[in-house]
Coordinates of C-alpha atoms in Angstrom, one line a residue:
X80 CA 40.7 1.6 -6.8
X81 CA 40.3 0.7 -2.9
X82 CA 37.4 2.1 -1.4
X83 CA 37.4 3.5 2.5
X84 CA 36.0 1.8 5.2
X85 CA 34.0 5.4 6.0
X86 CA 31.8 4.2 2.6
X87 CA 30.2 2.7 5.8
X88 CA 29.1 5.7 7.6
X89 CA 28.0 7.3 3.8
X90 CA 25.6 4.4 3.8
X91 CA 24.0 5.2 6.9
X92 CA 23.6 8.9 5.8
X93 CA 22.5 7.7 2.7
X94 CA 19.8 5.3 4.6
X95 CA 19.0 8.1 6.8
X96 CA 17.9 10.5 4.4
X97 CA 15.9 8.1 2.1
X98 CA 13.5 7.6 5.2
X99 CA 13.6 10.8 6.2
X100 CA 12.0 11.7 2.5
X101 CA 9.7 8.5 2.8
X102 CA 8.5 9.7 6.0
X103 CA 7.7 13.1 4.4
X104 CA 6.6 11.8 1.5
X105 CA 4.4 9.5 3.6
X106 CA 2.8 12.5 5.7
X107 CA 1.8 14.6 2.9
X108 CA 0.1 11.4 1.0
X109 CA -3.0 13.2 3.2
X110 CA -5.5 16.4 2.9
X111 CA -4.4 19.5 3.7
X112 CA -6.8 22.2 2.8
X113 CA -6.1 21.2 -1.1
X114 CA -7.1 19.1 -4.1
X115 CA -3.8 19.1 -5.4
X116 CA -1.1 16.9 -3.9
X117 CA 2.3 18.9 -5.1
X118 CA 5.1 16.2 -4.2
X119 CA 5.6 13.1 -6.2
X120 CA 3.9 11.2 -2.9
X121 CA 3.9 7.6 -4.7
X122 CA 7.7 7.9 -6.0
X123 CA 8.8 4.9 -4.0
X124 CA 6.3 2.6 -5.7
X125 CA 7.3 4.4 -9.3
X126 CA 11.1 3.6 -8.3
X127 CA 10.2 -0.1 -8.0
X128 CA 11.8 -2.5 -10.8
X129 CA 9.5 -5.7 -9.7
X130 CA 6.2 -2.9 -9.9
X131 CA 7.3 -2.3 -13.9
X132 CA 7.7 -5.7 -14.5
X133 CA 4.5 -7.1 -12.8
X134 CA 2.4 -4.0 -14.0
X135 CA 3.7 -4.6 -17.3
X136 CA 2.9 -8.3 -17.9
X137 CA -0.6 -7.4 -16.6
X138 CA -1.4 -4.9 -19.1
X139 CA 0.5 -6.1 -21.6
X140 CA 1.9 -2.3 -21.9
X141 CA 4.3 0.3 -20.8
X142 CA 2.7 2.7 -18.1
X143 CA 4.4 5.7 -18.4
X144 CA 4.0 6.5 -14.7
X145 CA 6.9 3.6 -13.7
X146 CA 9.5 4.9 -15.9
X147 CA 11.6 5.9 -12.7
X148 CA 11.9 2.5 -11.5
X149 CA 15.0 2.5 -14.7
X150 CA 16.5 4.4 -12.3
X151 CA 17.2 1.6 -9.9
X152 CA 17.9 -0.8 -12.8
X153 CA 20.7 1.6 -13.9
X154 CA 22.1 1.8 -10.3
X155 CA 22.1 -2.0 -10.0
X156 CA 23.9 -2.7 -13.1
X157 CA 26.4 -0.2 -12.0
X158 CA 26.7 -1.3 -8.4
X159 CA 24.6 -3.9 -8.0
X160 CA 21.9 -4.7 -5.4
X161 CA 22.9 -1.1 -3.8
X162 CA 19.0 -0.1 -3.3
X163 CA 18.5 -2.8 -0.3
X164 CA 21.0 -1.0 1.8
X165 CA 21.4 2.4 0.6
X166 CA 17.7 3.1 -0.3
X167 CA 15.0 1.0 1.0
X168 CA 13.3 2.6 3.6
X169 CA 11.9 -1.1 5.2
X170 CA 15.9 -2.1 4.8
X171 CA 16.6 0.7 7.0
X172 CA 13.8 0.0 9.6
X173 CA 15.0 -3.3 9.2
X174 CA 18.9 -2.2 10.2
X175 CA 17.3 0.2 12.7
X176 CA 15.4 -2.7 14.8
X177 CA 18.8 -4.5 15.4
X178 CA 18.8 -2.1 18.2
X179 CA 16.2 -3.8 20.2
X180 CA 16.1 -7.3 18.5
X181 CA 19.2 -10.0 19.0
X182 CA 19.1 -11.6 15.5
X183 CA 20.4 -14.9 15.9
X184 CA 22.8 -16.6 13.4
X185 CA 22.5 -16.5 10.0
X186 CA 21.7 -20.5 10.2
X187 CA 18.5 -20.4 8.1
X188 CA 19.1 -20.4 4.7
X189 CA 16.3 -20.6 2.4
X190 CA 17.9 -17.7 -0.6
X191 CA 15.9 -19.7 -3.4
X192 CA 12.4 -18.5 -1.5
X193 CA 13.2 -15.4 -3.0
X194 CA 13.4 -16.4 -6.3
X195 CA 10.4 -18.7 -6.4
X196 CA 8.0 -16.3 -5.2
X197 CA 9.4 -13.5 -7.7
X198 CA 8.2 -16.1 -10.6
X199 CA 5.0 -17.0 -9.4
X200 CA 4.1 -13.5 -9.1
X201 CA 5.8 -12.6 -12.6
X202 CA 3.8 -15.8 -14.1
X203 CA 0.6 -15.0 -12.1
X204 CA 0.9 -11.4 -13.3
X205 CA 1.0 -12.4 -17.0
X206 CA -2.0 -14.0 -16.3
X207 CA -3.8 -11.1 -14.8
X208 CA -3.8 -12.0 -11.1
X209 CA -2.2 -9.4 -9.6
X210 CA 0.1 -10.6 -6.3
X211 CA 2.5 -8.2 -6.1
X212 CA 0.3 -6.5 -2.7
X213 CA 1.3 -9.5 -0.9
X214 CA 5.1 -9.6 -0.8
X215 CA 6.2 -6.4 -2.2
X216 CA 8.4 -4.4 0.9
X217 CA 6.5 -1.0 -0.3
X218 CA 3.4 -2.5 -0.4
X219 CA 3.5 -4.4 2.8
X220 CA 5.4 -1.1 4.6
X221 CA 3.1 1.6 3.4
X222 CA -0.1 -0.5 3.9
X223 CA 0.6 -1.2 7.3
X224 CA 1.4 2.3 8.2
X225 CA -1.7 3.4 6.6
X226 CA -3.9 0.6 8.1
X227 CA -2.9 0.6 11.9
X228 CA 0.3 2.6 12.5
X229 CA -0.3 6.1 11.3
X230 CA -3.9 5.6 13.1
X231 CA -2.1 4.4 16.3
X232 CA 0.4 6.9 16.8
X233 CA -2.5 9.5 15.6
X234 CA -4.9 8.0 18.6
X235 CA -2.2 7.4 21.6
X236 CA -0.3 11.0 21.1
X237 CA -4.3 12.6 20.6
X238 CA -5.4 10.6 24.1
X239 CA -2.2 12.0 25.7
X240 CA -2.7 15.6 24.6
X241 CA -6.6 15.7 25.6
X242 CA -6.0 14.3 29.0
X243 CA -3.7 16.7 29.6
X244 CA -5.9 19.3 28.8
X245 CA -8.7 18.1 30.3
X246 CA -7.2 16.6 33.6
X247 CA -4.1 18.3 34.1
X248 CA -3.5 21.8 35.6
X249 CA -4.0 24.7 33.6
X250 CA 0.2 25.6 33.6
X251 CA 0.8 22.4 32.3
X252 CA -1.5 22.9 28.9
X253 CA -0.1 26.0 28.3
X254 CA 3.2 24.4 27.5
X255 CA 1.4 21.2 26.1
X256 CA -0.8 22.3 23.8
X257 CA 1.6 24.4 21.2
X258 CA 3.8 21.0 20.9
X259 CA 0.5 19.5 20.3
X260 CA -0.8 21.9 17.1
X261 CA 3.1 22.0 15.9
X262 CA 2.6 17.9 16.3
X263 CA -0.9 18.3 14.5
X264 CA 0.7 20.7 11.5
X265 CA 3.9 18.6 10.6
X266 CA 3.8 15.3 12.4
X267 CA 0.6 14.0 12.7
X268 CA -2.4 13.2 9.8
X269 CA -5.2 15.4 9.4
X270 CA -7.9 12.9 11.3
X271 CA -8.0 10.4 12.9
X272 CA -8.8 7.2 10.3
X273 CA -10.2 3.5 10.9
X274 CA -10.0 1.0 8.5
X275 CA -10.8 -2.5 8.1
X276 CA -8.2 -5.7 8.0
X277 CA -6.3 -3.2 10.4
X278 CA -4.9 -6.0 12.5
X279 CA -3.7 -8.4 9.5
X280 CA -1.7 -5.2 8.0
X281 CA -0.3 -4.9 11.2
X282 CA 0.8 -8.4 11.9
X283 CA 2.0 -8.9 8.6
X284 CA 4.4 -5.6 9.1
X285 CA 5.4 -6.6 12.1
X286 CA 6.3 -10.4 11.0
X287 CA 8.8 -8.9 8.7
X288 CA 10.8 -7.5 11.9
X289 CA 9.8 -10.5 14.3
X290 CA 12.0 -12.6 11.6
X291 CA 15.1 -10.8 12.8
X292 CA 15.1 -13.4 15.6
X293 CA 16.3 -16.1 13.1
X294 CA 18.7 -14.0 11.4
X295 CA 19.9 -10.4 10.5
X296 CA 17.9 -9.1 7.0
X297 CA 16.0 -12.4 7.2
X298 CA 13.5 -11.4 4.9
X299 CA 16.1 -9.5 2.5
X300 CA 18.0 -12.5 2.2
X301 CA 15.1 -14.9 2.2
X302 CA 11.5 -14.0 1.3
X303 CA 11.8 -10.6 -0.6
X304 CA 11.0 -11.0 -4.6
X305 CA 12.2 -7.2 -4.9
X306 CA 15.4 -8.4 -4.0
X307 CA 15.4 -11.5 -5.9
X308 CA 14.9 -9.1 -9.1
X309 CA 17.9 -7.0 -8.2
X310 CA 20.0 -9.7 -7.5
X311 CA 19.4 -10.9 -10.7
X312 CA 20.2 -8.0 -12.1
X313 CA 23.2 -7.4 -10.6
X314 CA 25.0 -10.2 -11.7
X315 CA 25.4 -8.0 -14.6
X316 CA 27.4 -5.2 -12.6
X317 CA 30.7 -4.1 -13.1
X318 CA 31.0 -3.0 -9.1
X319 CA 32.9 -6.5 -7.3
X320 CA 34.1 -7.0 -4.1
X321 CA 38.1 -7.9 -4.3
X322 CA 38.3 -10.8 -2.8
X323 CA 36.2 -13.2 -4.1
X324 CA 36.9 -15.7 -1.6
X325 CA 37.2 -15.8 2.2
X326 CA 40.4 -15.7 4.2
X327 CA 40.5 -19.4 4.7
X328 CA 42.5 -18.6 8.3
X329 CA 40.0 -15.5 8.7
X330 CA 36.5 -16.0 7.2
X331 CA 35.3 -13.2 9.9
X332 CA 33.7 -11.2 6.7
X333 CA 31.7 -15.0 5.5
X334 CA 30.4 -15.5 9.4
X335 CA 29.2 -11.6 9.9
X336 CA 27.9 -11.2 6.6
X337 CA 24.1 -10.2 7.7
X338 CA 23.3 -11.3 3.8
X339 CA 25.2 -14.6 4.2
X340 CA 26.3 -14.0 0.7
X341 CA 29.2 -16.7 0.2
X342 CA 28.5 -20.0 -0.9
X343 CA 29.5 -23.5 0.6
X344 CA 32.8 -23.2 -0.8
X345 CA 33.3 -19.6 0.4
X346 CA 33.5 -18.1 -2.3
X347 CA 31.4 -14.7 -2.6
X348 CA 28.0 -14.4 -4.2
X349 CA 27.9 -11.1 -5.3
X350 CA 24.2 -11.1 -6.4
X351 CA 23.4 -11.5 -2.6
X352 CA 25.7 -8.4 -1.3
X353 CA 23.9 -5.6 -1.0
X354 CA 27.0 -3.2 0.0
X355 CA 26.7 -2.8 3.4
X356 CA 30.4 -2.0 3.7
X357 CA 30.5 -3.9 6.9
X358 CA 33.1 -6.6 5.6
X359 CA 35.5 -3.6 4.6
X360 CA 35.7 -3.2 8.9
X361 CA 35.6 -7.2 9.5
X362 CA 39.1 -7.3 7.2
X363 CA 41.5 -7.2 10.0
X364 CA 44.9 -7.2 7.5
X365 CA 42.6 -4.4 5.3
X366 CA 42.6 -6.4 2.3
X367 CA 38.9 -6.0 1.4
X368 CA 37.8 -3.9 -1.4
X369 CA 35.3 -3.1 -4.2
X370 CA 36.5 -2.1 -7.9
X371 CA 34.8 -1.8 -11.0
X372 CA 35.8 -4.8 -13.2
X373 CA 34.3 -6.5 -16.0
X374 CA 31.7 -9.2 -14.8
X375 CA 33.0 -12.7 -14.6
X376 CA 30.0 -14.7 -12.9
X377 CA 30.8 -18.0 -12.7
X378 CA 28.3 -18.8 -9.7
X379 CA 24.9 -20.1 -10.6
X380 CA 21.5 -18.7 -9.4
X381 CA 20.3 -20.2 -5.5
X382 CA 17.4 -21.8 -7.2
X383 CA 17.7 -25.6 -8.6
X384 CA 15.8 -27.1 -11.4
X385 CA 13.0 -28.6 -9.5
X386 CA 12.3 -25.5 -7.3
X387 CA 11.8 -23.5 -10.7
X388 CA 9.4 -26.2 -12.1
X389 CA 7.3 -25.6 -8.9
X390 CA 7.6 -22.2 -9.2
X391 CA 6.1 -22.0 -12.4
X392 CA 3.4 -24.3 -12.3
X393 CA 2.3 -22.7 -8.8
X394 CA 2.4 -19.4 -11.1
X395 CA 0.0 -21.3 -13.8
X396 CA -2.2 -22.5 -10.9
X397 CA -3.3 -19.6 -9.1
X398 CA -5.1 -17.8 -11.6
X399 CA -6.9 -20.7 -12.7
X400 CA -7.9 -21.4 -9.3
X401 CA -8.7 -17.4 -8.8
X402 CA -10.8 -17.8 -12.0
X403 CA -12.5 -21.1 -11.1
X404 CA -13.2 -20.2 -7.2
X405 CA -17.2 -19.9 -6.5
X406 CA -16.9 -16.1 -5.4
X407 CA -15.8 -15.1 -8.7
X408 CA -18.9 -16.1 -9.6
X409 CA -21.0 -13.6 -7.3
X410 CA -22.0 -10.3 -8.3
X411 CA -20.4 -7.2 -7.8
X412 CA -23.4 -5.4 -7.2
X413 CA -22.3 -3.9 -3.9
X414 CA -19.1 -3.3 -5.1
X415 CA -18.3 0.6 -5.6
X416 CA -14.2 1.3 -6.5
X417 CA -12.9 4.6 -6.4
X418 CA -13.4 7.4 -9.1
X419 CA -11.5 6.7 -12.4
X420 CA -10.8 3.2 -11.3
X421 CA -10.4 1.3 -14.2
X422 CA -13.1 -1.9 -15.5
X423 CA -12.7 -4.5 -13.0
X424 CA -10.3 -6.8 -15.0
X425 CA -7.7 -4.5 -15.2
X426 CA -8.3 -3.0 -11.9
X427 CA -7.3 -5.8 -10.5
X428 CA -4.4 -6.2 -12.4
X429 CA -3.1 -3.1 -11.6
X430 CA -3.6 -2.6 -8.2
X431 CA -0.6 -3.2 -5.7
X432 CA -2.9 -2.9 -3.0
X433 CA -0.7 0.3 -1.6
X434 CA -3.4 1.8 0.5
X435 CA -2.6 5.0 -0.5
X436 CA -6.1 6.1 -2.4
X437 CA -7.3 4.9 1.1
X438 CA -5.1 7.1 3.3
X439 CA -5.6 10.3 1.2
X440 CA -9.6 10.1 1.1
X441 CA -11.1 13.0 2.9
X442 CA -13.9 10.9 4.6
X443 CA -12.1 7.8 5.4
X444 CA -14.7 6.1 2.6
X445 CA -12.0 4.0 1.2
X446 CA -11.8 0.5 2.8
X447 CA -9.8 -2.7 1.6
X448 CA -11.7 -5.6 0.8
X449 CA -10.8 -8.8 2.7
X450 CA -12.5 -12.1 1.0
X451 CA -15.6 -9.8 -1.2
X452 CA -14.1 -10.7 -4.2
X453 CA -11.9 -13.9 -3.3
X454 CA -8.0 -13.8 -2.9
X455 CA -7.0 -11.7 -6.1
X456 CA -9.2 -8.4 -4.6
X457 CA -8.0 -8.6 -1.2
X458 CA -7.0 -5.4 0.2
X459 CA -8.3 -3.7 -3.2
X460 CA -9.9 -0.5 -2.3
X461 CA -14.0 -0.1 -2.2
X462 CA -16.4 2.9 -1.3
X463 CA -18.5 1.7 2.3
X464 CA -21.1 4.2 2.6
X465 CA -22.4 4.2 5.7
X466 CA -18.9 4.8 7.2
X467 CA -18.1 7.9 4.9
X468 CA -18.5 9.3 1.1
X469 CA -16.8 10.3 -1.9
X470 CA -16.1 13.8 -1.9
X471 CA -17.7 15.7 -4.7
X472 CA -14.7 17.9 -5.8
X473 CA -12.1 15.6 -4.1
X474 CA -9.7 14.1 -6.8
X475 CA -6.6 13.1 -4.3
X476 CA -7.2 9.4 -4.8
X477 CA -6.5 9.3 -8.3
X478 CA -3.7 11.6 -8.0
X479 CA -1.8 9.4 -4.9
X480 CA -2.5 5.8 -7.2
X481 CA 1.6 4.7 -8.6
X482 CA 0.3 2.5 -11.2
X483 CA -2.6 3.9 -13.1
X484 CA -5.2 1.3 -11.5
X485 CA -7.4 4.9 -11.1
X486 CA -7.0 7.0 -14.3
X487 CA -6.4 10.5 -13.1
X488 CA -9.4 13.0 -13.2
X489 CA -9.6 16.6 -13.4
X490 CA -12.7 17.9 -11.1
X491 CA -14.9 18.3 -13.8
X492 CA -14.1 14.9 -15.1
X493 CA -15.2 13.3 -11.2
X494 CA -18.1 15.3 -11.5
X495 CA -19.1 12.5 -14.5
X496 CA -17.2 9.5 -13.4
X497 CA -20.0 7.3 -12.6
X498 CA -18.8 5.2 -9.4
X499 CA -22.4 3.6 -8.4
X500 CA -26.3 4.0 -8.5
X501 CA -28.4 4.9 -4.7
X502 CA -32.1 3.5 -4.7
X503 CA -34.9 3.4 -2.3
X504 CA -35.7 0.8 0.0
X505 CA -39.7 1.9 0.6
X506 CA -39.8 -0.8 3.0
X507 CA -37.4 1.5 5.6
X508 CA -38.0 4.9 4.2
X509 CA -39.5 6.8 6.9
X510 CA -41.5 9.0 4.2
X511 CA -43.3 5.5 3.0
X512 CA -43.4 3.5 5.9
X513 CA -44.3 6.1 8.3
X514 CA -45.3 9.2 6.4
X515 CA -43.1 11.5 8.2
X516 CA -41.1 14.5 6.3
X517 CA -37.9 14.2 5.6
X518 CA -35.4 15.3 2.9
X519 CA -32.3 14.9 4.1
X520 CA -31.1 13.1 1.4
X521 CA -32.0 15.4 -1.3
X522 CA -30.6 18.1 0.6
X523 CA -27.1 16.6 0.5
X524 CA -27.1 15.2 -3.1
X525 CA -24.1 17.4 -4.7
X526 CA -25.2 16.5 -8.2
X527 CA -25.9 20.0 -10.4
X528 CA -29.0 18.7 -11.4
X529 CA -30.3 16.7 -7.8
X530 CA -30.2 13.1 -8.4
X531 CA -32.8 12.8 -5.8
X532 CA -36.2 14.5 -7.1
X533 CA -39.8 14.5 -5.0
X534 CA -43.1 13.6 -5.8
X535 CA -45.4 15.1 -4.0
X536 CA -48.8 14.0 -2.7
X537 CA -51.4 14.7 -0.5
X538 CA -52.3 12.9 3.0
X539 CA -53.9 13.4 6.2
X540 CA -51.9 14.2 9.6
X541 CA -52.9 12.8 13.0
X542 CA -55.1 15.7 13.0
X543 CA -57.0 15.0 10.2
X544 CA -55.6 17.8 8.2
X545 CA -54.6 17.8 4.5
X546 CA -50.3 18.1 4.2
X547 CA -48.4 17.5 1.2
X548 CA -45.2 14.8 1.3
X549 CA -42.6 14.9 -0.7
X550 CA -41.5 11.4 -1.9
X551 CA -38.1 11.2 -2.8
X552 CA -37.1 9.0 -6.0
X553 CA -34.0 8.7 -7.8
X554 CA -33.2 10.2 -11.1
X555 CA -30.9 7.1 -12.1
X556 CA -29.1 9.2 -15.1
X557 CA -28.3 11.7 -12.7
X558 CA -26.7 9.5 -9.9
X559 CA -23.0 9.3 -9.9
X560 CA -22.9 6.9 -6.5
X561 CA -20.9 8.7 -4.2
X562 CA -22.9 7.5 -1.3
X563 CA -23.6 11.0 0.8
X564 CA -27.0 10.2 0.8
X565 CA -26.7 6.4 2.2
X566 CA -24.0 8.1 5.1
X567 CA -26.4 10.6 6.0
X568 CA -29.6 8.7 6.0
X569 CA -30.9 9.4 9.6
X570 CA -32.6 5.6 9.3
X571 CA -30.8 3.4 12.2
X572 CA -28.6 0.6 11.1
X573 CA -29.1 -0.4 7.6
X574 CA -29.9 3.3 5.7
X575 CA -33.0 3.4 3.7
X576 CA -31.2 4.3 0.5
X577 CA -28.3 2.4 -0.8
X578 CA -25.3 2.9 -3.2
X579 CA -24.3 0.0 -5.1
X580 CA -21.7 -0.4 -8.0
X581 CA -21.8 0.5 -11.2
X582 CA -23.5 -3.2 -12.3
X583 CA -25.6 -2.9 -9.3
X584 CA -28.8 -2.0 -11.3
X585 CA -32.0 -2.3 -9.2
X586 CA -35.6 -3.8 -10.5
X587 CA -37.6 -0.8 -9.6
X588 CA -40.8 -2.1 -7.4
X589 CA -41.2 -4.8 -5.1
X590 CA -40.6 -2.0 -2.0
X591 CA -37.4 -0.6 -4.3
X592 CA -38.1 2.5 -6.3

């Protein structure tokens, strides 16, 4: 069965419209007025094979949530590694930027990269180190647009608008400012977020692309363990390009492939094809085709012996060095994770470090940790409440998280979950240190039963005259830890109550109470 060189253009459509739906996908992963998030928002992650298998060897179970990742399976043992260049939104990006970068020849090969970083995540995974947030395309593609992108665009396009409005003439904002609320309703993200490790997200995004320079799909062909899965994988498939060896008075398919699948002998690798179509343009006596046939690999994997020995034991090593480094020996006191998050072990083992529980949080509470909790909880999500708090009836953050690292809750279940404890510091509570009124903290506490209680006693004013003053105390039981008090506190600097984690128990005394 010959297939048309116009298979090319239907992969382009085909590209188009998967980042089209990513990018909406990708907007609505925010508040809007609701608790309930209606799309499917964290499909892409739920569609990823190499998610299912790491999430898997973590828990040691099926989650439920990743069964659409056998979708892709089933498409790559049908066509093979079809998803790289039909689906993957950072492919397309990737395909798009070819437009403004030259990529030079395909002259650095390194396809066994791929392979040797899918094992040591697979091995570090069974383990219970979680890795995957470090070299997974979705994870390193959502992340960064959550962490510096999406905030860029959100600031630049805001700072043009406003200067327009406020400098420009008065004809002019008539016609700016209805592009700017149809921007604001479909385009742009409800407010304007900031978050921490902003600048690594960024550059490790933008890395991906600057490696064009050295090659076209550099990192496809090279460094991505999501592709190193499918290719394995499709060296099952019954879909094979015809034929399997270059022209030898041609080649022109072998020295344009941008996946630099054919081997020394030129002989085509079909594990590394990830059905662009181009070569079916390149053939210029229109011999090139792709059939169904039954699979006859004879080629071997691009990974020898010795590189799979390292592999592995670099696998073994780095959750015994993650276990053995000094910070997993420090508290986790100040540690507060998001409602429904799992205990920490298997938080941590579930967490692809996504970003999205941090993008969808109403008061931009949710920040990644960098070095807190060594390597294995970098760019995990924690509560910071001086710089915003959990949302009392908010439950978007469980809803948005692909791999069940936070249990979904119903609003009456957040109402219980138990994220933290808040205590005094007497020693910068104005009501101790200076005897002035305030109750600013009680006032906020969204707890049924206030968490924050009073005792009241009697002193004498700068006048001399006998006033009551409510001392505020926390009623631990009630406490939940969703920090509003600490963001509010109108102390400067460091508030005068704090909101630790859930094994952040304080001695009460000692200027705590």
């Amino acid at each position: 069965m010959k297939i048309k060189p116009y298979l090319k253009q239907v992969r382009r459509l085909s590209q188009l419209i998967c980042l089209v739906i990513f990018l909406f996908l990708f907007r609505q992963t925010d508040y809007t007025g609701s608790d309930t998030i209606p799309y499917a928002v964290n499909i892409l992650f739920r569609l990823d094979p190499l998610v299912l298998a790491t999430i898997t060897l973590a828990k040691k179970t099926f989650v439920t949530l990743l069964w659409p990742s056998f979708i892709i399976i089933g498409l790559t043992l049908l066509f093979g590694r079809c998803f790289c260049s039909w689906i993957c939104p950072l492919g397309t990006l990737i395909d798009g930027s070819g437009h403004f970068i030259k990529s030079g020849k395909a002259s650095v090969r390194l396809p066994y990269l791929k392979y040797v970083i899918l094992i040591i995540i697979l091995i570090s995974s069974a383990f219970g180190v979680q890795l995957l947030g470090f070299v997974d395309p979705f994870s390193l593609l959502v992340r960064g647009m959550v962490f510096s992108i999406d905030p860029i665009i959100n600031y630049l396009v805001s700072l043009f608008f406003d200067s327009v409005y406020t400098r420009g003439p008065a004809a002019f904002s008539n016609i700016t400012e209805p592009a700017y609320e149809v921007l604001k309703t479909f385009v742009l993200p409800f407010k304007q977020s900031f978050f921490y490790l902003s600048f690594l997200s960024f550059f490790l995004l933008v890395l991906i692309f600057i490696m064009e320079f050295f090659g076209k799909r550099f990192w496809c062909r090279n460094l991505c363990p999501l592709g190193g899965l499918l290719a394995l994988i499709s060296r099952l498939s019954i879909f094979k390009r015809i034929p399997v060896k270059a022209c030898k008075n041609c080649e022109l398919c072998e020295s344009e492939c941008r996946m630099n699948a054919f081997d020394k002998e030129h002989y085509f690798m079909f594990e590394e094809c990830s059905l662009c179509m181009d070569c079916l343009e390149f053939c210029p006596d229109n011999i090139t085709t792709f059939k169904f046939s039954i699979p006859k690999n004879k080629s071997s994997v691009n990974i020898n012996r010795r590189q799979l020995i390292v592999a592995g034991l670099t696998g073994l090593a780095l959750p015994v060095l993650c276990r053995t480094n000094a910070i997993s020996k420090t508290p986790d006191d100040d540690l507060i994770r998001p409602p429904g998050a799992l205990d920490e072990t298997d938080f941590l083992a579930s967490c692809v470090r996504c970003g999205e529980c941090m993008k969808v949080c109403i008061n931009n509470a949710l920040q990644p940790l960098f070095l807190e909790k060594g390597f294995e909880g970098m760019f995990t999500p924690k509560l910071v409440p001086r710089l915003g708090y959990c949302e009392f009836n908010c439950t978007l953050c469980s809803q948005v998280c692909p791999t069940g690292a936070l249990g979904r809750l119903n609003v009456k279940q957040k109402h219980a979950f138990v994220i933290g404890r808040a205590y005094f510091d007497k020693n910068k509570c104005m009501v101790y240190t200076e005897k002035k009124s305030c109750i600013v903290c009680e006032e906020h506490c969204p707890t049924h039963d206030k968490a924050i209680k009073f005792n009241e006693i009697k002193i004498r004013d700068v006048f001399g005259n006998s006033v009551l003053l409510k001392q505020p105390y926390v009623v631990e039981e009630l406490c939940i830890g969703c920090g509003i008090c600490e963001h509010i506190c109108p102390v400067q600097g460091e508030a005068a109550i704090k909101v630790v984690g859930k094994g952040g128990a304080r001695e009460f005394g000692s200027g705590y109470g």
